[in-house]
């Protein structure tokens, strides 16, 4: 069922069993999991079914520290959320990503990969991917012409990816609107979360829209699924009963913001042509492809973060501008246009430059960011049109991030040399081993993670292993905000899996 909250009488009371706040990848995955049950699910979405600049403007904020995308343009604020224009690249985290690694401060989830495996399988279905199998040997049998570089597999492995075309808004609108027990309210922006006495449980949330209407929503359980920056913002801004914000007794909400560092880092020059189908992908065509990853044993030996390198023909790469440059318009549609314009210009420029260059590739890093408490989301004094304080995102990287990027490319270079395949040349920003800084051209992947990190210890994390906010019995967080560490792969497959695990947990306790 669907109701536009702008047409309700002012001060309406909405009641249900479960209230999900945010209809993006996380929120919709959970709502679908409750379809056709006896429980009444309220799904609150701040936007409508289409882009609306007034609603999008609620995301506006400031950034400090490492150069970042404008906050207004780094997420989509309507039904379906940011999957409205995501690229669909999916790969699960590795087992090592969940472990405590003594060389990575703040690492160690309270759950393991095994705990997520059944949900990863289900998430693959939600995202309309192929089978939950990311082993190279499986895909080698399944697809033709996958030739791995003959490199030492004790050092370098092929990390497999699958590609989703699931835009949740288009794909799941009908199912959600038709479901009798799912009550979707659009133009229902949550602006406050109210707790009962002692701040141990949530009694209601307050919803507002630009028509000047305010409604109250009551439920047994509340799930925040607004994306990692907005989840932290909502907890911090809901401070009428807990002055530091909900779940923030230990000043952790908003801290440990993480992104994936996606940065052109080296050039690979092969001695002879090599078929690289395995390492390339085309949107809507490729079912699976690989990136070069460093094995767990070598990560431990070298004391580096988990990361991969992808291949892009150098003839194309050298004409592509950094995304941090092309994606700077506050309007996400204009930023997206500017990025694709640059990419197609780069393709055109490359077509006129054939020859020996075909044996040359740009190696692009994709790496986890080390957890860093100073990399954080805080509230500003300035408020949005609905009266909620806007956020400042301070993105801060560390020496471990820089050393890891450099070392990954040095290791890849050594292995190509040993195998007699070619040479790797580091880009200028990696040459000086004493320089821990990152250039302004360093891209994030528009991946927001870690602002309500998971830990069994309330002194070290905001949510517990069930994604419940410590100290509050019925408030949960869904999505990549809960990540303790961010691993190398893009976040959506894992955040859908984690949301489905949370959904199962609520089924057990309701
Ligand atoms: C250009 C681009 C490319 C990307 N490519 C990839 C990729 O290839 N692979 C990958 O894994 N990830 C990718 N991502 C990231 C991916 O889009 C996100 O990981 C994913 O959408 C996060 O899902 P979510 O549900 O947590 O948040 P969102 O999708 O952002 O959804 C949050 C929802 O909450 C709603 N909301 C927010 N605040 C409120 C409020 N106060 N009240 C009510 N509702 C609210 C929003 O309107 C929205 O619908 C990409 C992102 C971008 C921008």
PDB file of C-alpha atoms in Angstrom, residues 51 55-64 66-77 82 85 226 228-230 233 257 259 324 327-333 335 376-380 389-395 446-448 451:
ATOM      1  CA  UNK A  51      14.007  12.966  -8.127  1.00  0.00           C
ATOM      2  CA  UNK A  55      14.076  16.805  -0.959  1.00  0.00           C
ATOM      3  CA  UNK A  56      17.557  16.210  -2.394  1.00  0.00           C
ATOM      4  CA  UNK A  57      18.609  19.534  -0.867  1.00  0.00           C
ATOM      5  CA  UNK A  58      18.084  18.048   2.619  1.00  0.00           C
ATOM      6  CA  UNK A  59      21.340  16.108   2.001  1.00  0.00           C
ATOM      7  CA  UNK A  60      23.386  19.272   1.526  1.00  0.00           C
ATOM      8  CA  UNK A  61      26.317  19.561   3.946  1.00  0.00           C
ATOM      9  CA  UNK A  62      29.932  20.602   4.239  1.00  0.00           C
ATOM     10  CA  UNK A  63      33.101  18.570   3.739  1.00  0.00           C
ATOM     11  CA  UNK A  64      36.525  19.141   5.288  1.00  0.00           C
ATOM     12  CA  UNK A  66      40.550  15.024   2.171  1.00  0.00           C
ATOM     13  CA  UNK A  67      38.697  16.414  -0.861  1.00  0.00           C
ATOM     14  CA  UNK A  68      35.272  14.782  -1.231  1.00  0.00           C
ATOM     15  CA  UNK A  69      32.173  14.806  -3.454  1.00  0.00           C
ATOM     16  CA  UNK A  70      29.501  17.400  -2.534  1.00  0.00           C
ATOM     17  CA  UNK A  71      27.296  15.631   0.026  1.00  0.00           C
ATOM     18  CA  UNK A  72      24.109  16.621  -1.780  1.00  0.00           C
ATOM     19  CA  UNK A  73      25.381  14.819  -4.882  1.00  0.00           C
ATOM     20  CA  UNK A  74      26.777  11.678  -3.286  1.00  0.00           C
ATOM     21  CA  UNK A  75      23.407   9.988  -2.548  1.00  0.00           C
ATOM     22  CA  UNK A  76      19.903   9.945  -4.101  1.00  0.00           C
ATOM     23  CA  UNK A  77      16.998  10.977  -1.885  1.00  0.00           C
ATOM     24  CA  UNK A  82      21.176   5.570  -4.423  1.00  0.00           C
ATOM     25  CA  UNK A  85      22.278   5.356 -10.435  1.00  0.00           C
ATOM     26  CA  UNK A 226      18.930   6.066   5.531  1.00  0.00           C
ATOM     27  CA  UNK A 228      25.652   5.821   6.648  1.00  0.00           C
ATOM     28  CA  UNK A 229      25.848   9.626   6.757  1.00  0.00           C
ATOM     29  CA  UNK A 230      22.121  10.138   7.341  1.00  0.00           C
ATOM     30  CA  UNK A 233      22.910  12.427  11.437  1.00  0.00           C
ATOM     31  CA  UNK A 257      33.575   7.173   8.517  1.00  0.00           C
ATOM     32  CA  UNK A 259      35.290   5.150   2.005  1.00  0.00           C
ATOM     33  CA  UNK A 324      36.694  13.679  -7.704  1.00  0.00           C
ATOM     34  CA  UNK A 327      31.619  14.789  -9.851  1.00  0.00           C
ATOM     35  CA  UNK A 328      31.623  18.213  -8.202  1.00  0.00           C
ATOM     36  CA  UNK A 329      28.210  19.655  -9.141  1.00  0.00           C
ATOM     37  CA  UNK A 330      25.770  19.782  -6.179  1.00  0.00           C
ATOM     38  CA  UNK A 331      23.095  18.300  -8.433  1.00  0.00           C
ATOM     39  CA  UNK A 332      23.742  14.514  -8.649  1.00  0.00           C
ATOM     40  CA  UNK A 333      22.210  14.363 -12.141  1.00  0.00           C
ATOM     41  CA  UNK A 335      27.600  15.374 -11.739  1.00  0.00           C
ATOM     42  CA  UNK A 376      33.797  11.586  11.019  1.00  0.00           C
ATOM     43  CA  UNK A 377      30.339  13.065  10.574  1.00  0.00           C
ATOM     44  CA  UNK A 378      29.306  15.878  12.950  1.00  0.00           C
ATOM     45  CA  UNK A 379      26.319  18.211  13.112  1.00  0.00           C
ATOM     46  CA  UNK A 380      26.594  21.858  12.082  1.00  0.00           C
ATOM     47  CA  UNK A 389      21.015  20.242  11.550  1.00  0.00           C
ATOM     48  CA  UNK A 390      23.093  19.697   8.432  1.00  0.00           C
ATOM     49  CA  UNK A 391      26.274  17.631   8.627  1.00  0.00           C
ATOM     50  CA  UNK A 392      29.957  18.210   8.206  1.00  0.00           C
ATOM     51  CA  UNK A 393      31.886  15.245   6.839  1.00  0.00           C
ATOM     52  CA  UNK A 394      35.555  15.321   7.762  1.00  0.00           C
ATOM     53  CA  UNK A 395      37.255  12.646   5.641  1.00  0.00           C
ATOM     54  CA  UNK A 446      30.569   7.125  -3.185  1.00  0.00           C
ATOM     55  CA  UNK A 447      30.636   4.427  -0.484  1.00  0.00           C
ATOM     56  CA  UNK A 448      29.716   5.657   2.974  1.00  0.00           C
ATOM     57  CA  UNK A 451      29.551   5.715  11.197  1.00  0.00           C
TER      58      UNK A 451
END
